[in-house]
Amino acid sequence: MTYNSLASFAVIKDRGQARIAYAFDKFDEKGNLIESNKRGNYVAMTKEEKTAINTLEELVTKRMNEDNAE
């Protein structure tokens, strides 16, 4: 049995679509690293994905526009 651990992800606007890119590491059942920095991406298609992306964009925009934002 193996376990995938999400290392990073990003939402990229690509030709009017939201593309989700991600990187992850793969571990065995003992916690040993099998593969590092595996990557994938896909276009967000579901309502759940699109809602989550919109929520993140709103939170980032709010933080960006706060008085103490740097």
Coordinates of C-alpha atoms in Angstrom, one line a residue:
M1 CA 0.0 0.0 0.0
T2 CA 1.2 3.5 -0.8
Y3 CA 0.3 6.9 0.5
N4 CA 0.3 10.2 -1.6
S5 CA 1.1 13.4 0.3
L6 CA 0.1 16.7 -1.4
A7 CA 3.2 19.0 -1.5
S8 CA 1.8 22.0 -3.3
F9 CA -1.0 23.2 -5.6
A10 CA -1.9 26.2 -7.7
V11 CA -4.8 27.5 -9.6
I12 CA -3.8 28.9 -13.0
K13 CA -6.2 30.8 -15.3
D14 CA -5.7 29.2 -18.7
R15 CA -7.7 30.2 -21.7
G16 CA -10.6 31.2 -19.6
Q17 CA -10.6 28.1 -17.5
A18 CA -9.2 27.4 -14.1
R19 CA -6.5 24.7 -14.2
I20 CA -5.4 23.1 -11.0
A21 CA -1.7 22.1 -11.0
Y22 CA -0.3 20.0 -8.1
A23 CA 2.8 18.2 -6.9
F24 CA 2.9 15.3 -4.5
D25 CA 5.2 12.7 -2.9
K26 CA 4.6 9.0 -2.7
F27 CA 5.4 7.0 0.4
D28 CA 5.2 3.3 1.2
E29 CA 3.4 1.7 4.2
K30 CA 6.6 2.3 6.4
G31 CA 6.8 6.0 5.6
N32 CA 9.7 5.6 3.2
L33 CA 9.7 8.0 0.3
I34 CA 9.2 6.1 -3.0
E35 CA 8.8 9.0 -5.4
S36 CA 9.2 12.7 -5.0
N37 CA 7.8 15.7 -6.8
K38 CA 5.3 13.9 -8.9
R39 CA 3.1 16.3 -10.8
G40 CA -0.4 16.5 -12.3
N41 CA -2.9 19.0 -13.5
Y42 CA -6.5 19.2 -14.6
V43 CA -9.2 21.7 -15.5
A44 CA -11.7 22.4 -12.8
M45 CA -15.0 21.2 -14.1
T46 CA -17.3 20.6 -11.1
K47 CA -19.4 23.1 -9.2
E48 CA -17.6 22.1 -6.0
E49 CA -14.2 22.8 -7.5
K50 CA -15.3 26.1 -9.0
T51 CA -16.9 27.2 -5.7
A52 CA -13.7 26.4 -3.8
I53 CA -11.6 28.4 -6.3
N54 CA -13.9 31.4 -6.0
T55 CA -13.8 31.2 -2.2
L56 CA -10.0 31.2 -2.3
E57 CA -9.9 34.1 -4.7
E58 CA -12.2 36.1 -2.5
L59 CA -10.1 35.4 0.6
V60 CA -6.9 36.3 -1.1
T61 CA -8.4 39.5 -2.5
K62 CA -9.7 40.5 0.9
R63 CA -6.3 39.9 2.5
M64 CA -4.5 41.7 -0.3
N65 CA -6.6 44.8 0.2
E66 CA -6.3 45.0 4.0
D67 CA -4.5 48.0 5.4
N68 CA -1.6 46.0 6.7
A69 CA -1.1 43.8 3.6
E70 CA 2.5 43.8 2.3

